[in-house]
Amino acid sequence: MFEIVAFYLFAFLTVTMFSITVFTNNSLYALSSLAAGMIFISAFFFLLGAEFLGAVQIVVYTGAVMALYAFGMMFFDSLSTVKENIKNPRLVFLLTGIASLIVVLIFTAPIIATNIEAHYPINSEWGNSQQVGLVLFTKYLVPFEVAAVMLLVAMIGGIILAGKKMDVSYSELSEEQIDKLEEEKER
Amino acid sequence: MSLNAYLILSAILFFIGMIGVLRRKNLLMLFFSTEIMLNAVNVGLAAVSKFHEDLTGQMFAFFIIAIAASEVAIGLGLLILWYKKNGSINLDNLQNMKG
């Protein structure tokens, strides 16, 4: 009973939040509703008994990714409206529906068709985090390390890309120096 | 709740994200929609992991989260660079690219 109520409540909330994200014209609303939707998504992970994944969802997505987006949005005036002309909106919606249906069918077909045997069965003796740690550091150690290297490369790449052409630090200059610099730029 | 309920929810969320990717011309919204799609897949993987009593689904969800995080770092860097150059984040401006 509890699970059914929780499922439908959070399903409704996530779908509403993500719809706002997709259909709003205001970037700030989109960011906030996306963050809320991410939190509600974590509820499904808790319902499914994947507590560690739920915690990671809150920490990484709503903590790190959303903060990164918020910082990124400071670099461009995100409230300026972008002209969005689509020549044939109905066709876009139809094609979207068909394409996503096909994708879902392709990925769910093997699950329905065959009997699946668990490679790493869930052991009810231990908690979820314990089991995740056990499998992650024995069977998935190499992908784990590769993911770590990938994150490092992405971090360095992000810093280099965002920091390009920032040879002058405005925070270390006085007001007069900044005015002088701006005048030189305009010339 | 059955596995199908979770998979249908996952499909609906994926559909919303896909609408965003196809419809929006604002590059920032495109990134948001990608995040929605990745999250939808994560829900599906966690559900399969629970109902087949297998931890592999959860492992894949973790790696998807790691990929999403690095995608944001690189993508936002490129977006800022593009904005500095062009002064807008409209997707249609990308059509003007010449080698």
Coordinates of C-alpha atoms in Angstrom, one line a residue:
Chain A
M1 CA 0.0 0.0 0.0
F2 CA 2.7 2.5 1.1
E3 CA 4.8 1.6 -2.0
I4 CA 1.9 2.2 -4.4
V5 CA 1.0 5.6 -2.9
A6 CA 4.6 6.7 -2.9
F7 CA 5.2 5.5 -6.4
Y8 CA 2.2 7.3 -7.9
L9 CA 2.9 10.5 -5.9
F10 CA 6.5 10.7 -6.9
A11 CA 5.8 9.6 -10.5
F12 CA 3.3 12.5 -10.8
L13 CA 5.8 14.9 -9.2
T14 CA 8.7 13.9 -11.4
V15 CA 6.8 14.0 -14.6
T16 CA 5.4 17.5 -13.7
M17 CA 8.8 18.9 -12.8
F18 CA 10.6 17.5 -15.9
S19 CA 7.7 18.8 -18.1
I20 CA 8.2 22.3 -16.6
T21 CA 12.0 21.9 -17.3
V22 CA 11.3 21.1 -21.0
F23 CA 8.5 23.5 -21.8
T24 CA 9.4 26.6 -19.8
N25 CA 11.1 29.6 -21.5
N26 CA 12.8 30.8 -18.4
S27 CA 16.2 29.1 -17.7
L28 CA 16.0 29.8 -14.0
Y29 CA 12.6 28.0 -13.7
A30 CA 14.1 25.1 -15.8
L31 CA 17.1 24.8 -13.5
S32 CA 15.0 24.8 -10.3
S33 CA 12.5 22.3 -11.5
L34 CA 15.2 20.1 -12.8
A35 CA 16.9 20.1 -9.4
A36 CA 13.5 19.3 -7.8
G37 CA 12.9 16.5 -10.3
M38 CA 16.3 15.0 -9.5
I39 CA 15.5 14.9 -5.8
F40 CA 12.1 13.2 -6.5
I41 CA 14.0 10.6 -8.8
S42 CA 16.1 9.6 -5.7
A43 CA 12.8 8.6 -4.0
F44 CA 12.4 5.8 -6.6
F45 CA 15.9 4.6 -5.8
F46 CA 15.0 4.4 -2.1
L47 CA 11.7 2.6 -3.0
L48 CA 13.7 0.1 -5.1
G49 CA 16.0 -0.7 -2.2
A50 CA 19.0 1.0 -3.8
E51 CA 19.8 3.3 -0.9
F52 CA 23.4 4.1 -2.0
L53 CA 22.3 5.0 -5.5
G54 CA 19.6 7.3 -4.0
A55 CA 22.2 9.1 -1.8
V56 CA 24.6 9.4 -4.8
Q57 CA 21.7 10.9 -6.9
I58 CA 21.1 13.6 -4.3
V59 CA 24.8 14.4 -3.7
V60 CA 26.1 14.2 -7.3
Y61 CA 23.1 15.5 -9.3
T62 CA 21.4 18.1 -7.0
G63 CA 24.6 18.9 -5.3
A64 CA 27.4 18.9 -7.9
V65 CA 25.8 19.0 -11.3
M66 CA 23.1 21.6 -10.5
A67 CA 25.7 23.8 -8.7
L68 CA 27.9 23.6 -11.8
Y69 CA 25.0 24.6 -14.0
A70 CA 24.2 27.5 -11.7
F71 CA 27.8 28.7 -11.9
G72 CA 27.8 28.2 -15.7
M73 CA 24.7 30.3 -16.1
M74 CA 26.5 33.2 -14.6
F75 CA 28.7 33.4 -17.6
F76 CA 25.9 34.1 -20.1
D77 CA 22.7 36.2 -19.6
S78 CA 20.5 33.2 -19.3
L79 CA 17.3 35.2 -19.0
S80 CA 17.6 36.5 -22.5
T81 CA 15.0 34.7 -24.6
V82 CA 16.2 32.5 -27.4
K83 CA 14.2 32.5 -30.6
E84 CA 12.8 29.0 -31.0
N85 CA 11.1 28.7 -34.4
I86 CA 10.2 25.2 -35.3
K87 CA 8.8 24.8 -38.8
N88 CA 6.6 21.7 -38.1
P89 CA 6.0 21.2 -34.4
R90 CA 3.5 18.4 -34.8
L91 CA 5.9 16.3 -36.9
V92 CA 8.6 16.8 -34.2
F93 CA 6.3 15.5 -31.5
L94 CA 5.1 12.5 -33.6
L95 CA 8.7 11.6 -34.5
T96 CA 9.8 12.0 -30.9
G97 CA 7.1 9.6 -29.7
I98 CA 7.8 7.0 -32.3
A99 CA 11.6 7.2 -31.8
S100 CA 11.4 6.9 -28.0
L101 CA 8.9 4.0 -28.2
I102 CA 11.2 2.1 -30.6
V103 CA 14.2 2.8 -28.3
V104 CA 12.3 1.5 -25.2
L105 CA 11.0 -1.6 -27.0
I106 CA 14.5 -2.5 -28.3
F107 CA 15.9 -2.3 -24.8
T108 CA 13.0 -4.0 -22.9
A109 CA 12.5 -6.8 -25.4
P110 CA 15.3 -9.1 -24.2
I111 CA 14.1 -8.6 -20.6
I112 CA 10.6 -9.9 -21.4
A113 CA 11.7 -12.6 -23.7
T114 CA 14.2 -14.6 -21.8
N115 CA 14.8 -15.9 -18.3
I116 CA 17.6 -13.8 -16.8
E117 CA 20.0 -15.3 -14.2
A118 CA 21.5 -13.0 -11.7
H119 CA 25.3 -12.6 -12.1
Y120 CA 25.7 -10.7 -8.8
P121 CA 22.7 -11.7 -6.7
I122 CA 21.4 -9.4 -4.0
N123 CA 22.1 -10.9 -0.6
S124 CA 19.5 -10.0 2.0
E125 CA 22.0 -10.4 4.9
W126 CA 23.9 -7.2 4.1
G127 CA 22.8 -3.7 3.5
N128 CA 22.8 -2.2 0.0
S129 CA 25.9 0.0 0.4
Q130 CA 27.9 -3.0 1.6
Q131 CA 26.9 -5.1 -1.4
V132 CA 27.5 -2.3 -3.8
G133 CA 31.0 -1.7 -2.4
L134 CA 31.8 -5.4 -2.6
V135 CA 30.7 -5.8 -6.2
L136 CA 32.2 -2.4 -7.3
F137 CA 35.7 -3.1 -5.8
T138 CA 35.9 -6.7 -7.0
K139 CA 34.1 -7.2 -10.3
Y140 CA 34.0 -3.6 -11.5
L141 CA 37.4 -2.3 -10.3
V142 CA 38.8 -1.6 -13.8
P143 CA 35.7 0.4 -15.0
F144 CA 35.7 2.2 -11.7
E145 CA 39.3 3.3 -12.3
V146 CA 38.6 4.3 -15.9
A147 CA 35.6 6.4 -14.7
A148 CA 37.9 8.1 -12.2
V149 CA 40.5 8.9 -14.9
M150 CA 37.6 10.1 -17.2
L151 CA 36.3 12.5 -14.4
L152 CA 39.8 13.9 -13.9
V153 CA 40.3 14.5 -17.7
A154 CA 36.8 16.1 -17.9
M155 CA 37.6 18.4 -14.9
I156 CA 40.9 19.6 -16.4
G157 CA 39.2 20.0 -19.8
G158 CA 36.4 22.0 -18.3
I159 CA 38.8 24.3 -16.5
I160 CA 40.9 24.9 -19.6
L161 CA 37.9 25.5 -21.9
A162 CA 36.1 27.9 -19.5
G163 CA 39.3 29.7 -18.5
K164 CA 40.5 30.4 -22.0
K165 CA 41.2 34.1 -22.8
M166 CA 41.0 34.9 -19.1
D167 CA 44.6 36.3 -18.9
V168 CA 43.3 39.4 -17.0
S169 CA 41.8 38.8 -13.6
Y170 CA 39.2 41.5 -12.9
S171 CA 39.0 40.7 -9.2
E172 CA 42.6 41.8 -8.7
L173 CA 42.2 45.2 -10.5
S174 CA 41.0 48.4 -9.1
E175 CA 37.9 50.2 -10.6
E176 CA 40.1 52.7 -12.5
Q177 CA 42.2 50.0 -14.0
I178 CA 39.0 48.1 -15.2
D179 CA 37.6 51.3 -16.7
K180 CA 40.9 51.9 -18.6
L181 CA 40.9 48.3 -19.8
E182 CA 37.3 48.6 -21.1
E183 CA 38.1 51.8 -22.9
E184 CA 41.1 50.2 -24.6
K185 CA 38.9 47.3 -25.6
E186 CA 36.3 49.6 -27.2
R187 CA 39.0 51.3 -29.3
Chain B
M1 CA 4.5 -2.3 -7.8
S2 CA 5.5 -4.4 -10.8
L3 CA 8.6 -4.0 -13.0
N4 CA 6.3 -2.8 -15.8
A5 CA 5.1 0.2 -13.8
Y6 CA 8.7 1.4 -13.3
L7 CA 9.7 0.7 -16.9
I8 CA 6.6 2.7 -18.1
L9 CA 7.6 5.6 -15.9
S10 CA 11.1 5.4 -17.2
A11 CA 9.8 5.5 -20.7
I12 CA 7.6 8.5 -20.0
L13 CA 10.5 10.4 -18.5
F14 CA 12.8 9.4 -21.5
F15 CA 10.0 10.7 -23.8
I16 CA 9.9 14.0 -22.0
G17 CA 13.7 14.3 -22.3
M18 CA 13.6 13.4 -26.0
I19 CA 10.9 16.1 -26.7
G20 CA 13.3 18.6 -25.1
V21 CA 16.3 17.5 -27.2
L22 CA 14.3 17.7 -30.4
R23 CA 12.2 20.8 -29.7
R24 CA 14.4 23.3 -27.8
K25 CA 16.8 25.6 -29.6
N26 CA 18.4 26.9 -26.4
L27 CA 21.6 25.0 -25.9
L28 CA 21.3 25.1 -22.1
M29 CA 17.9 23.4 -22.3
L30 CA 19.5 20.8 -24.5
F31 CA 21.8 19.9 -21.7
F32 CA 19.0 19.8 -19.2
S33 CA 17.0 17.4 -21.5
T34 CA 20.0 15.2 -21.7
E35 CA 20.2 15.0 -17.9
I36 CA 16.5 14.0 -17.9
M37 CA 17.1 11.2 -20.3
L38 CA 20.1 9.9 -18.4
N39 CA 18.0 9.9 -15.2
A40 CA 15.1 8.1 -16.8
V41 CA 17.5 5.3 -17.9
N42 CA 18.9 5.2 -14.3
V43 CA 15.4 4.5 -12.9
G44 CA 14.8 1.7 -15.4
L45 CA 18.2 0.1 -14.5
A46 CA 17.5 0.3 -10.8
A47 CA 14.1 -1.3 -11.3
V48 CA 15.5 -4.1 -13.4
S49 CA 18.2 -4.6 -10.7
K50 CA 15.5 -4.9 -8.0
F51 CA 13.1 -7.2 -9.8
H52 CA 15.8 -9.6 -11.1
E53 CA 17.7 -9.4 -7.8
D54 CA 20.9 -8.6 -9.7
L55 CA 23.3 -5.8 -8.7
T56 CA 24.6 -5.2 -12.3
G57 CA 21.9 -2.7 -13.0
Q58 CA 22.9 -0.5 -10.1
M59 CA 26.5 -0.7 -11.2
F60 CA 25.6 0.6 -14.6
A61 CA 23.6 3.4 -13.0
F62 CA 26.7 4.5 -11.1
F63 CA 28.8 4.6 -14.3
I64 CA 26.0 6.6 -16.1
I65 CA 26.1 9.1 -13.2
A66 CA 29.9 9.4 -13.6
I67 CA 29.5 10.0 -17.3
A68 CA 26.8 12.6 -16.8
A69 CA 29.0 14.5 -14.4
S70 CA 32.0 14.6 -16.8
E71 CA 29.6 15.5 -19.7
V72 CA 28.4 18.5 -17.7
A73 CA 32.0 19.7 -17.0
I74 CA 33.1 19.5 -20.7
G75 CA 29.8 20.6 -22.2
L76 CA 29.5 23.7 -20.0
G77 CA 33.1 24.6 -20.8
L78 CA 32.4 24.4 -24.5
L79 CA 29.1 26.4 -24.0
I80 CA 30.9 29.2 -22.2
L81 CA 33.6 29.3 -25.0
W82 CA 30.8 29.4 -27.6
Y83 CA 29.0 32.2 -25.8
K84 CA 32.2 34.3 -25.5
K85 CA 32.7 34.0 -29.2
N86 CA 29.1 34.5 -30.4
G87 CA 27.2 36.2 -27.6
S88 CA 24.2 33.8 -27.8
I89 CA 23.4 30.2 -27.0
N90 CA 21.0 29.6 -29.8
L91 CA 21.4 26.3 -31.5
D92 CA 20.7 27.8 -35.0
N93 CA 23.9 29.8 -34.7
L94 CA 25.8 26.6 -34.9
Q95 CA 24.7 26.2 -38.5
N96 CA 26.9 29.2 -39.4
M97 CA 30.0 27.2 -38.5
K98 CA 32.6 27.2 -41.3
G99 CA 35.8 25.2 -41.1

